[in-house]
mmCIF file of C-alpha atoms in Angstrom:
data_model
loop_
_atom_site.group_PDB
_atom_site.id
_atom_site.type_symbol
_atom_site.label_atom_id
_atom_site.label_comp_id
_atom_site.label_asym_id
_atom_site.label_seq_id
_atom_site.Cartn_x
_atom_site.Cartn_y
_atom_site.Cartn_z
ATOM 1 C CA MET A 58 -0.005 0.080 -0.026
ATOM 2 C CA GLU A 59 2.682 2.380 0.822
ATOM 3 C CA ILE A 60 4.496 2.021 -2.464
ATOM 4 C CA LEU A 61 1.289 2.576 -4.307
ATOM 5 C CA TRP A 62 0.779 6.017 -2.537
ATOM 6 C CA PHE A 63 4.530 6.969 -3.119
ATOM 7 C CA LEU A 64 4.012 6.354 -6.793
ATOM 8 C CA LEU A 65 0.793 8.201 -6.759
ATOM 9 C CA ALA A 66 2.536 11.359 -5.039
ATOM 10 C CA MET A 67 5.345 11.083 -7.598
ATOM 11 C CA GLY A 68 2.744 10.880 -10.617
ATOM 12 C CA LEU A 69 1.037 13.944 -9.359
ATOM 13 C CA LEU A 70 4.333 15.738 -9.429
ATOM 14 C CA PHE A 71 5.497 14.482 -12.837
ATOM 15 C CA ALA A 72 2.547 12.873 -14.475
ATOM 16 C CA VAL A 73 4.712 10.342 -15.925
ATOM 17 C CA VAL A 74 4.445 7.223 -13.923
ATOM 18 C CA ALA A 75 3.240 4.626 -16.802
ATOM 19 C CA PRO A 76 6.820 4.066 -18.293
ATOM 20 C CA TYR A 77 8.280 3.519 -15.057
ATOM 21 C CA VAL A 78 6.174 0.568 -13.567
ATOM 22 C CA ARG A 79 6.615 -3.319 -13.934
ATOM 23 C CA HIS A 80 5.834 -6.521 -12.091
ATOM 24 C CA ARG A 81 7.505 -7.421 -8.821
ATOM 25 C CA ARG A 82 8.911 -10.880 -8.673
ATOM 26 C CA GLY A 83 6.079 -13.210 -7.645
ATOM 27 C CA GLY A 84 3.346 -10.746 -9.225
ATOM 28 C CA VAL A 85 2.637 -8.845 -6.075
ATOM 29 C CA GLY A 86 2.654 -5.178 -5.980
ATOM 30 C CA ILE A 87 4.136 -2.401 -8.316
ATOM 31 C CA GLN A 88 7.405 -0.610 -8.585
ATOM 32 C CA GLN A 89 9.455 2.010 -10.435
ATOM 33 C CA VAL A 90 11.923 0.973 -13.502
ATOM 34 C CA ALA A 91 13.823 2.699 -15.674
ATOM 35 C CA PRO A 92 12.103 4.400 -18.823
ATOM 36 C CA GLY A 93 12.031 2.108 -22.029
ATOM 37 C CA SER A 94 12.380 -1.163 -19.816
ATOM 38 C CA PRO A 95 10.846 -4.097 -21.579
ATOM 39 C CA ASP A 96 8.865 -4.930 -18.158
ATOM 40 C CA ALA A 97 7.350 -1.380 -18.077
ATOM 41 C CA ALA A 98 3.595 -1.282 -18.218
ATOM 42 C CA ASP A 99 2.519 0.458 -21.398
ATOM 43 C CA PRO A 100 -0.982 2.120 -21.278
ATOM 44 C CA GLU A 101 -0.771 2.468 -25.126
ATOM 45 C CA ALA A 102 -0.687 -1.205 -25.501
ATOM 46 C CA TYR A 103 -4.400 -1.203 -24.349
ATOM 47 C CA GLY A 104 -5.319 1.476 -26.984
ATOM 48 C CA PHE A 105 -5.249 4.277 -24.434
ATOM 49 C CA LEU A 106 -4.408 7.763 -25.912
ATOM 50 C CA ARG A 107 -1.291 9.872 -24.718
ATOM 51 C CA GLN A 108 -1.819 12.610 -21.880
ATOM 52 C CA GLU A 109 -1.439 15.349 -24.555
ATOM 53 C CA GLU A 110 -4.287 13.722 -26.711
ATOM 54 C CA GLN A 111 -6.948 13.730 -23.999
ATOM 55 C CA ASP A 112 -9.843 16.010 -24.557
ATOM 56 C CA VAL A 113 -10.342 18.013 -21.377
ATOM 57 C CA ARG A 114 -13.718 19.989 -22.569
ATOM 58 C CA MET A 115 -16.054 16.958 -22.131
ATOM 59 C CA PRO A 116 -16.459 13.946 -20.020
ATOM 60 C CA GLY A 117 -17.339 11.767 -23.053
ATOM 61 C CA PRO A 118 -17.818 11.886 -26.795
ATOM 62 C CA ASP A 119 -20.186 14.421 -28.589
ATOM 63 C CA ARG A 120 -19.212 14.664 -32.218
ATOM 64 C CA ASP A 121 -21.891 17.083 -33.028
ATOM 65 C CA LEU A 122 -20.694 19.283 -30.127
ATOM 66 C CA VAL A 123 -17.057 19.260 -31.056
ATOM 67 C CA ASP A 124 -17.876 19.912 -34.817
ATOM 68 C CA VAL A 125 -19.706 23.046 -33.812
ATOM 69 C CA LEU A 126 -17.289 24.040 -31.258
ATOM 70 C CA ASP A 127 -14.546 23.825 -34.004
ATOM 71 C CA VAL A 128 -16.621 25.886 -36.469
ATOM 72 C CA VAL A 129 -17.546 28.457 -33.993
ATOM 73 C CA GLN A 130 -13.999 29.107 -32.723
ATOM 74 C CA ALA A 131 -12.446 29.012 -36.299
ATOM 75 C CA THR A 132 -14.885 31.430 -37.632
ATOM 76 C CA GLN A 133 -16.053 33.268 -34.361
ATOM 77 C CA ASP A 134 -19.682 32.803 -36.017
ATOM 78 C CA TRP A 135 -22.241 31.805 -33.243
ATOM 79 C CA ARG A 136 -25.102 30.734 -35.420
ATOM 80 C CA ALA A 137 -23.977 27.039 -35.495
ATOM 81 C CA ALA A 138 -23.914 26.868 -31.836
ATOM 82 C CA SER A 139 -27.449 28.558 -31.664
ATOM 83 C CA GLN A 140 -28.760 25.837 -34.174
ATOM 84 C CA LEU A 141 -27.264 22.994 -32.239
ATOM 85 C CA LEU A 142 -28.943 24.139 -29.080
ATOM 86 C CA ALA A 143 -32.234 24.849 -30.725
ATOM 87 C CA GLY A 144 -32.172 21.339 -31.871
ATOM 88 C CA THR A 145 -31.111 19.726 -28.430
ATOM 89 C CA GLU A 146 -34.079 18.335 -26.205
ATOM 90 C CA LYS A 147 -34.686 20.779 -23.338
ATOM 91 C CA GLU A 148 -35.247 18.215 -20.510
ATOM 92 C CA GLY A 149 -32.354 16.162 -21.309
ATOM 93 C CA GLU A 150 -28.703 16.001 -19.952
ATOM 94 C CA VAL A 151 -27.285 16.581 -23.103
ATOM 95 C CA ARG A 152 -28.445 20.368 -23.472
ATOM 96 C CA TRP A 153 -26.924 20.955 -19.972
ATOM 97 C CA GLN A 154 -23.596 19.691 -20.984
ATOM 98 C CA ARG A 155 -23.397 21.427 -24.272
ATOM 99 C CA VAL A 156 -24.382 24.700 -22.528
ATOM 100 C CA GLN A 157 -21.556 24.149 -20.065
ATOM 101 C CA ALA A 158 -19.167 23.327 -22.939
ATOM 102 C CA PHE A 159 -19.926 26.414 -24.926
ATOM 103 C CA ALA A 160 -19.543 28.628 -21.977
ATOM 104 C CA GLY A 161 -16.378 26.963 -20.870
ATOM 105 C CA ALA A 162 -14.967 27.428 -24.397
ATOM 106 C CA ALA A 163 -15.646 31.167 -24.275
ATOM 107 C CA SER A 164 -14.400 31.421 -20.796
ATOM 108 C CA LEU A 165 -11.129 29.654 -21.501
ATOM 109 C CA GLU A 166 -10.863 31.806 -24.644
ATOM 110 C CA LEU A 167 -11.080 35.033 -22.581
ATOM 111 C CA GLN A 168 -8.570 33.734 -19.991
ATOM 112 C CA GLN A 169 -6.243 33.285 -22.869
ATOM 113 C CA ARG A 170 -6.767 36.318 -24.697
ATOM 114 C CA PRO A 171 -8.120 38.955 -22.311
ATOM 115 C CA GLY A 172 -10.291 41.436 -24.051
ATOM 116 C CA VAL A 173 -10.560 39.570 -27.333
ATOM 117 C CA GLY A 174 -11.387 35.780 -26.453
ATOM 118 C CA GLY A 175 -14.995 34.717 -26.554
ATOM 119 C CA ALA A 176 -15.850 37.406 -29.017
ATOM 120 C CA TRP A 177 -18.456 35.230 -30.776
ATOM 121 C CA LEU A 178 -20.566 34.916 -27.445
ATOM 122 C CA ARG A 179 -20.793 38.500 -27.133
ATOM 123 C CA ALA A 180 -21.731 38.825 -30.691
ATOM 124 C CA TRP A 181 -24.280 36.153 -29.989
ATOM 125 C CA ARG A 182 -25.963 38.058 -27.230
ATOM 126 C CA ALA A 183 -25.836 41.529 -29.007
ATOM 127 C CA GLU A 184 -27.138 40.231 -32.464
ATOM 128 C CA SER A 185 -29.918 37.947 -31.062
ATOM 129 C CA PRO A 186 -30.955 38.979 -27.478
ATOM 130 C CA LYS A 187 -33.958 36.894 -27.437
ATOM 131 C CA ASP A 188 -32.246 33.600 -28.275
ATOM 132 C CA ALA A 189 -32.527 31.152 -25.306
ATOM 133 C CA GLY A 190 -29.638 29.125 -26.191
ATOM 134 C CA GLY A 191 -27.531 32.285 -26.040
ATOM 135 C CA ALA A 192 -29.011 33.446 -22.761
ATOM 136 C CA ALA A 193 -28.401 30.033 -21.145
ATOM 137 C CA VAL A 194 -24.711 30.005 -22.253
ATOM 138 C CA HIS A 195 -24.174 33.523 -21.227
ATOM 139 C CA ALA A 196 -25.579 32.753 -17.795
ATOM 140 C CA GLU A 197 -23.211 29.723 -17.274
ATOM 141 C CA PHE A 198 -20.211 31.700 -18.805
ATOM 142 C CA LEU A 199 -20.735 34.346 -15.916
ATOM 143 C CA VAL A 200 -20.879 31.686 -13.284
ATOM 144 C CA GLN A 201 -17.638 29.945 -14.800
ATOM 145 C CA GLN A 202 -15.923 33.376 -14.902
ATOM 146 C CA ALA A 203 -16.922 33.980 -11.333
ATOM 147 C CA TRP A 204 -15.143 30.784 -10.058
ATOM 148 C CA ARG A 205 -12.313 31.082 -12.453
ATOM 149 C CA SER A 206 -11.280 34.794 -12.083
ATOM 150 C CA SER A 207 -12.345 35.560 -8.462
ATOM 151 C CA ALA A 208 -11.860 34.139 -5.128
ATOM 152 C CA ALA A 209 -15.181 32.753 -3.551
ATOM 153 C CA GLY A 210 -16.860 35.571 -1.094
ATOM 154 C CA THR A 211 -14.823 38.611 -2.636
ATOM 155 C CA ASP A 212 -16.852 41.712 -3.951
ATOM 156 C CA ASP A 213 -15.729 41.022 -7.598
ATOM 157 C CA PHE A 214 -17.171 37.191 -7.212
ATOM 158 C CA ARG A 215 -20.344 38.303 -5.755
ATOM 159 C CA ILE A 216 -20.989 41.084 -8.450
ATOM 160 C CA ILE A 217 -20.450 38.553 -11.195
ATOM 161 C CA LEU A 218 -22.573 35.942 -9.617
ATOM 162 C CA GLU A 219 -25.427 38.555 -9.192
ATOM 163 C CA GLU A 220 -25.237 39.419 -12.827
ATOM 164 C CA ALA A 221 -25.218 35.625 -13.511
ATOM 165 C CA ARG A 222 -28.404 35.396 -11.395
ATOM 166 C CA LYS A 223 -30.284 38.039 -13.332
ATOM 167 C CA MET A 224 -28.991 36.098 -16.628
ATOM 168 C CA THR A 225 -30.464 32.838 -15.362
ATOM 169 C CA GLU A 226 -33.874 34.413 -14.869
ATOM 170 C CA GLU A 227 -33.870 36.075 -18.337
ATOM 171 C CA ALA A 228 -33.017 32.579 -19.907
ATOM 172 C CA ALA A 229 -35.548 30.850 -17.763
ATOM 173 C CA LEU A 230 -38.296 33.296 -19.349
ATOM 174 C CA LEU A 231 -36.950 32.690 -22.829
ATOM 175 C CA ALA A 232 -37.248 28.886 -22.603
ATOM 176 C CA PRO A 233 -40.462 27.818 -20.466
ATOM 177 C CA GLY A 234 -39.780 24.249 -19.392
ATOM 178 C CA ASP A 235 -36.058 24.165 -19.735
ATOM 179 C CA PRO A 236 -34.379 23.191 -16.463
ATOM 180 C CA VAL A 237 -30.898 24.275 -17.600
ATOM 181 C CA PRO A 238 -31.157 28.136 -16.340
ATOM 182 C CA TYR A 239 -32.184 26.822 -12.822
ATOM 183 C CA ILE A 240 -29.350 24.336 -12.818
ATOM 184 C CA THR A 241 -27.039 27.207 -13.528
ATOM 185 C CA GLN A 242 -28.688 29.151 -10.603
ATOM 186 C CA LEU A 243 -27.827 26.307 -8.247
ATOM 187 C CA ALA A 244 -24.217 27.232 -8.705
ATOM 188 C CA VAL A 245 -25.221 30.963 -8.010
ATOM 189 C CA ALA A 246 -27.086 29.765 -4.788
ATOM 190 C CA ARG A 247 -24.043 27.980 -3.769
ATOM 191 C CA GLY A 248 -21.801 31.043 -4.214
ATOM 192 C CA LEU A 249 -24.058 33.595 -3.021
ATOM 193 C CA GLY A 250 -25.140 31.701 0.088
ATOM 194 C CA TYR A 251 -28.750 31.229 -0.577
ATOM 195 C CA SER A 252 -30.679 30.077 2.603
ATOM 196 C CA HIS A 253 -32.267 26.663 2.639
ATOM 197 C CA GLU A 254 -35.562 27.877 1.737
ATOM 198 C CA GLU A 255 -34.385 29.984 -1.243
ATOM 199 C CA PHE A 256 -32.381 27.055 -2.491
ATOM 200 C CA ASP A 257 -35.595 24.797 -2.122
ATOM 201 C CA GLN A 258 -37.523 27.032 -4.240
ATOM 202 C CA VAL A 259 -34.963 27.024 -7.206
ATOM 203 C CA TRP A 260 -34.766 23.126 -6.676
ATOM 204 C CA ALA A 261 -38.415 22.890 -6.859
ATOM 205 C CA LYS A 262 -38.541 24.268 -10.276
ATOM 206 C CA ILE A 263 -36.084 21.901 -11.464
ATOM 207 C CA ILE A 264 -37.936 18.975 -10.207
ATOM 208 C CA ASP A 265 -40.997 20.188 -11.937
ATOM 209 C CA ARG A 266 -39.230 20.231 -15.254
ATOM 210 C CA ALA A 267 -36.730 17.381 -15.031
ATOM 211 C CA PRO A 268 -37.058 15.066 -11.793
ATOM 212 C CA GLN A 269 -34.519 12.686 -12.989
ATOM 213 C CA HIS A 270 -31.718 14.990 -14.016
ATOM 214 C CA MET A 271 -28.443 13.678 -12.912
ATOM 215 C CA GLY A 272 -26.632 16.910 -13.754
ATOM 216 C CA ALA A 273 -29.097 18.846 -11.626
ATOM 217 C CA HIS A 274 -28.590 16.492 -8.679
ATOM 218 C CA LEU A 275 -24.871 16.734 -8.920
ATOM 219 C CA ALA A 276 -24.932 20.689 -8.862
ATOM 220 C CA ALA A 277 -27.364 20.541 -5.800
ATOM 221 C CA LEU A 278 -25.298 18.137 -3.867
ATOM 222 C CA HIS A 279 -22.475 20.641 -4.061
ATOM 223 C CA TYR A 280 -24.591 23.142 -1.959
ATOM 224 C CA TRP A 281 -25.519 20.416 0.643
ATOM 225 C CA CYS A 282 -22.149 19.603 1.303
ATOM 226 C CA GLU A 283 -20.013 20.413 4.473
ATOM 227 C CA LYS A 284 -17.789 22.987 2.726
ATOM 228 C CA TRP A 285 -20.723 24.929 1.604
ATOM 229 C CA HIS A 286 -24.118 25.388 3.067
ATOM 230 C CA GLY A 287 -24.841 21.815 4.435
ATOM 231 C CA SER A 288 -23.136 18.904 6.218
ATOM 232 C CA ARG A 289 -21.922 15.543 5.601
ATOM 233 C CA GLU A 290 -25.242 14.300 6.779
ATOM 234 C CA ASP A 291 -27.116 16.638 4.578
ATOM 235 C CA ALA A 292 -25.254 15.603 1.582
ATOM 236 C CA ASP A 293 -25.629 11.798 2.428
ATOM 237 C CA ARG A 294 -29.211 12.311 3.144
ATOM 238 C CA PHE A 295 -29.770 14.038 -0.220
ATOM 239 C CA ALA A 296 -27.936 11.602 -2.247
ATOM 240 C CA THR A 297 -29.328 8.729 -0.586
ATOM 241 C CA ALA A 298 -32.892 9.838 -1.099
ATOM 242 C CA ALA A 299 -32.248 10.618 -4.639
ATOM 243 C CA ALA A 300 -30.844 6.953 -5.231
ATOM 244 C CA ALA A 301 -33.627 5.388 -3.382
ATOM 245 C CA ARG A 302 -36.320 6.781 -5.473
ATOM 246 C CA ALA A 303 -34.216 6.471 -8.988
ATOM 247 C CA PRO A 304 -36.181 4.186 -11.390
ATOM 248 C CA GLN A 305 -34.407 1.167 -12.972
ATOM 249 C CA GLY A 306 -31.486 2.332 -15.338
ATOM 250 C CA SER A 307 -31.104 5.682 -13.627
ATOM 251 C CA LEU A 308 -27.519 6.844 -12.838
ATOM 252 C CA LEU A 309 -28.990 8.595 -9.646
ATOM 253 C CA ALA A 310 -28.043 5.293 -7.969
ATOM 254 C CA ALA A 311 -24.483 6.412 -8.067
ATOM 255 C CA LEU A 312 -24.998 9.754 -6.169
ATOM 256 C CA PRO A 313 -23.831 8.540 -2.819
ATOM 257 C CA LEU A 314 -20.511 7.872 -4.452
ATOM 258 C CA PHE A 315 -20.420 11.587 -5.292
ATOM 259 C CA ALA A 316 -21.315 12.517 -1.757
ATOM 260 C CA VAL A 317 -18.455 10.324 -0.459
ATOM 261 C CA TYR A 318 -16.072 12.150 -2.905
ATOM 262 C CA GLU A 319 -17.202 15.457 -1.610
ATOM 263 C CA HIS A 320 -16.127 14.867 1.872
ATOM 264 C CA LEU A 321 -12.696 12.888 1.287
ATOM 265 C CA PRO A 322 -10.503 15.654 2.649
ATOM 266 C CA GLU A 323 -12.275 15.129 6.041
ATOM 267 C CA VAL A 324 -12.292 11.304 6.180
ATOM 268 C CA ALA A 325 -9.632 10.109 3.830
ATOM 269 C CA MET A 326 -7.166 9.415 6.667
ATOM 270 C CA VAL A 327 -9.114 6.763 8.109
ATOM 271 C CA ARG A 328 -7.220 3.360 7.888
ATOM 272 C CA ASP A 329 -8.547 1.221 4.936
ATOM 273 C CA PHE A 330 -11.054 3.972 4.149
ATOM 274 C CA TYR A 331 -11.386 2.598 0.542
ATOM 275 C CA GLY A 332 -12.518 -0.748 1.774
ATOM 276 C CA SER A 333 -14.800 0.533 4.447
ATOM 277 C CA ALA A 334 -18.580 -0.525 4.257
ATOM 278 C CA VAL A 335 -19.546 3.095 3.531
ATOM 279 C CA VAL A 336 -17.403 3.561 0.533
ATOM 280 C CA SER A 337 -17.868 -0.049 -0.595
ATOM 281 C CA ARG A 338 -21.634 0.403 -0.416
ATOM 282 C CA ALA A 339 -21.373 3.575 -2.396
ATOM 283 C CA MET A 340 -18.952 1.893 -5.075
ATOM 284 C CA GLU A 341 -21.305 -0.944 -5.557
ATOM 285 C CA GLY A 342 -24.250 1.304 -6.047
ATOM 286 C CA ALA A 343 -22.343 3.134 -8.800
ATOM 287 C CA LEU A 344 -21.267 -0.049 -10.275
ATOM 288 C CA TYR A 345 -24.806 -1.286 -10.423
ATOM 289 C CA ALA A 346 -25.888 2.207 -11.900
ATOM 290 C CA VAL A 347 -23.197 1.930 -14.652
ATOM 291 C CA HIS A 348 -24.255 -1.754 -15.475
ATOM 292 C CA SER A 349 -27.850 -0.949 -15.708
ATOM 293 C CA ALA A 350 -27.753 2.300 -17.481
ATOM 294 C CA ARG A 351 -28.379 2.917 -21.103
ATOM 295 C CA PRO A 352 -25.058 2.543 -23.102
ATOM 296 C CA ASP A 353 -25.801 6.007 -24.597
ATOM 297 C CA ASP A 354 -26.807 7.757 -21.303
ATOM 298 C CA PRO A 355 -24.785 11.094 -21.524
ATOM 299 C CA MET A 356 -24.009 11.089 -17.934
ATOM 300 C CA LEU A 357 -22.478 7.640 -17.814
ATOM 301 C CA ALA A 358 -19.049 8.932 -18.386
ATOM 302 C CA HIS A 359 -19.458 11.162 -15.387
ATOM 303 C CA VAL A 360 -19.831 8.157 -13.124
ATOM 304 C CA ARG A 361 -17.289 5.995 -14.972
ATOM 305 C CA HIS A 362 -14.671 8.756 -14.178
ATOM 306 C CA LEU A 363 -15.315 9.039 -10.481
ATOM 307 C CA LEU A 364 -15.324 5.287 -10.199
ATOM 308 C CA VAL A 365 -11.789 5.154 -11.748
ATOM 309 C CA LEU A 366 -10.532 7.251 -8.759
ATOM 310 C CA PHE A 367 -12.251 4.975 -6.119
ATOM 311 C CA LEU A 368 -11.383 1.622 -7.841
ATOM 312 C CA VAL A 369 -7.722 2.642 -8.010
ATOM 313 C CA ARG A 370 -7.435 3.801 -4.398
ATOM 314 C CA ALA A 371 -9.172 0.560 -3.482
ATOM 315 C CA GLU A 372 -6.626 -1.346 -5.640
ATOM 316 C CA ARG A 373 -9.386 -2.988 -7.569
ATOM 317 C CA TRP A 374 -7.275 -2.906 -10.754
ATOM 318 C CA SER A 375 -9.438 -5.047 -12.975
ATOM 319 C CA GLU A 376 -12.592 -3.110 -12.384
ATOM 320 C CA ALA A 377 -10.782 0.157 -12.804
ATOM 321 C CA MET A 378 -9.377 -1.026 -16.208
ATOM 322 C CA HIS A 379 -12.930 -2.063 -17.261
ATOM 323 C CA GLN A 380 -14.077 1.750 -16.657
ATOM 324 C CA LEU A 381 -11.078 3.151 -18.341
ATOM 325 C CA VAL A 382 -11.737 1.280 -21.638
ATOM 326 C CA HIS A 383 -14.971 3.386 -21.730
ATOM 327 C CA VAL A 384 -13.683 6.900 -20.911
ATOM 328 C CA ASP A 385 -10.233 7.165 -22.157
ATOM 329 C CA GLY A 386 -9.889 10.028 -24.533
ATOM 330 C CA HIS A 387 -12.200 12.581 -22.761
ATOM 331 C CA VAL A 388 -11.441 13.779 -19.171
ATOM 332 C CA GLY A 389 -13.617 16.956 -18.724
ATOM 333 C CA ALA A 390 -15.354 15.462 -15.536
ATOM 334 C CA LEU A 391 -14.846 15.051 -11.793
ATOM 335 C CA PRO A 392 -12.372 14.184 -10.237
ATOM 336 C CA TRP A 393 -9.862 15.454 -12.888
ATOM 337 C CA THR A 394 -11.326 18.827 -13.362
ATOM 338 C CA MET A 395 -10.617 19.762 -9.823
ATOM 339 C CA ASN A 396 -6.819 19.785 -10.785
ATOM 340 C CA GLY A 397 -5.251 22.628 -12.726
ATOM 341 C CA ASP A 398 -4.283 19.919 -15.495
ATOM 342 C CA PRO A 399 -7.082 17.368 -15.771
ATOM 343 C CA ALA A 400 -5.153 15.285 -18.394
ATOM 344 C CA ALA A 401 -2.179 15.065 -15.961
ATOM 345 C CA GLU A 402 -4.285 13.924 -13.179
ATOM 346 C CA TYR A 403 -6.277 11.503 -15.022
ATOM 347 C CA THR A 404 -3.169 9.853 -16.783
ATOM 348 C CA VAL A 405 -1.749 9.285 -13.228
ATOM 349 C CA TYR A 406 -4.707 7.235 -12.160
ATOM 350 C CA ARG A 407 -4.959 5.438 -15.472
ATOM 351 C CA ASN A 408 -1.386 4.473 -15.299
ATOM 352 C CA LEU A 409 -1.526 3.347 -11.886
ATOM 353 C CA ALA A 410 -4.352 1.004 -12.902
ATOM 354 C CA VAL A 411 -2.428 -0.310 -15.834
ATOM 355 C CA ALA A 412 0.560 -1.229 -13.389
ATOM 356 C CA GLY A 413 -1.632 -2.704 -10.773
ATOM 357 C CA TYR A 414 -3.588 -4.719 -13.377
ATOM 358 C CA GLU A 415 -0.231 -6.148 -14.986
ATOM 359 C CA ALA A 416 1.301 -6.644 -11.414
ATOM 360 C CA ASN A 417 -1.586 -9.009 -10.887
ATOM 361 C CA GLY A 418 -1.594 -11.019 -14.032
ATOM 362 C CA GLY A 419 -3.424 -8.782 -16.422
ATOM 363 C CA SER A 420 -2.499 -7.909 -20.126
ATOM 364 C CA PRO A 421 -4.083 -6.410 -22.943
ATOM 365 C CA ALA A 422 -5.103 -9.719 -24.114
ATOM 366 C CA THR A 423 -7.051 -10.319 -20.976
ATOM 367 C CA LEU A 424 -9.072 -7.026 -20.964
ATOM 368 C CA PRO A 425 -12.168 -6.902 -23.146
ATOM 369 C CA HIS A 426 -13.226 -3.767 -24.789
#
C-alpha cells in the first residue's frame, strides 16, 4: 500500500508514472523501473491515448458538439452553436452539457486572450438577445468566470454572480420548461449563500421540469456539502434519498459515491477507508448504476470517471481498467477537473491502474473492450 501511494505522489508531481512501472517478482505489488524497460507497463498497448491527446472539454464523446465548437472558434460565428442548442432536447442531460461546454470554451478563450477571446458569445448576445440558447450559455459563462477569475466571497465574485443570477432569470423566461437556467442558478445559490428555503425554491422548479436530471442532482449536492451550506449528513441524506427513488436504469443510484467524494478531505485518513463499508456500498451502487444504465446515457461517463478514482484507490485494478476502456480520450469530468491539469491527473490514475492490473497478471489480451 505504501509503495502505491508513493507512486501516486510522484505521479502527481511529474505525471509520468506509466513508463516506469513493472511487475515485482512473484506478481505482487508495483514498483518503478527505468524508462523504456521491456517490463514497463505501457498504457498505449491497451489502446489508451497519450496525455496530450486527452480532450479536457467534455467527459465523453459528443461529435456534434465538437464539430460545432470547431466551427464557432474558427469562424467566430455563433450561429452554428445556436442551431445546435435549438435542436437539443430541453429536458435532457445533453443540453446542460452542451451549454456548459460552450460557456467553458468562451471563458477559456477570454482567459487566454483577455479582451478578445470569446467574441463570438458577445456577438451572439448582441445580435440575438432573445435567443434562449445564447442566454443560457451567457448565464453559465458568468458563473464560470466568477469561479475562475475571483476568490469566493470577494466583492468581484459576488458582483459577477449577481449578474449571473439575473441572466438565469432571463434565460428561464426565454425557454419555459428548460431546467438548464435553474441548474445554472444552483451554482449561483452556492456562491451567494442562498438560505435553504431559497435554494429549495430553485430546486422545486428543476424537479418540476426534469425530476431525474443527474446533472441537476450533482449541482445540488455541492450546495448540501459540509464545505458549503450543509453538512456531511445533509449531503448523504440528499444523495441517498435520490438514489432510493431512482427508477431502474437511472444513474442517480451512483449519487452516494459523489457524496463520499465531496467529503474525502475530512475522512480520507481513516485506515483502509476505501475498503470500508460506507465506501464499498457507494461504489457498488455506482457500479450497479453503470451496468444498468443505457449505453448512450450522456451522464454515464461522469460516473465512470469517478469510479476510476475510487477503484484505483481501493486497488481494484481489473474493475478500474474496465471503466477506463470506456472513458479514455475525454477527461472533462470530476475528479480530474478539480486539478489545474485534468489530463495529467487522469493519466496518473490510469497508469497506476495499468501497473496494478499487470502486476496481478493482467495484460491487453485479458482485457475485453
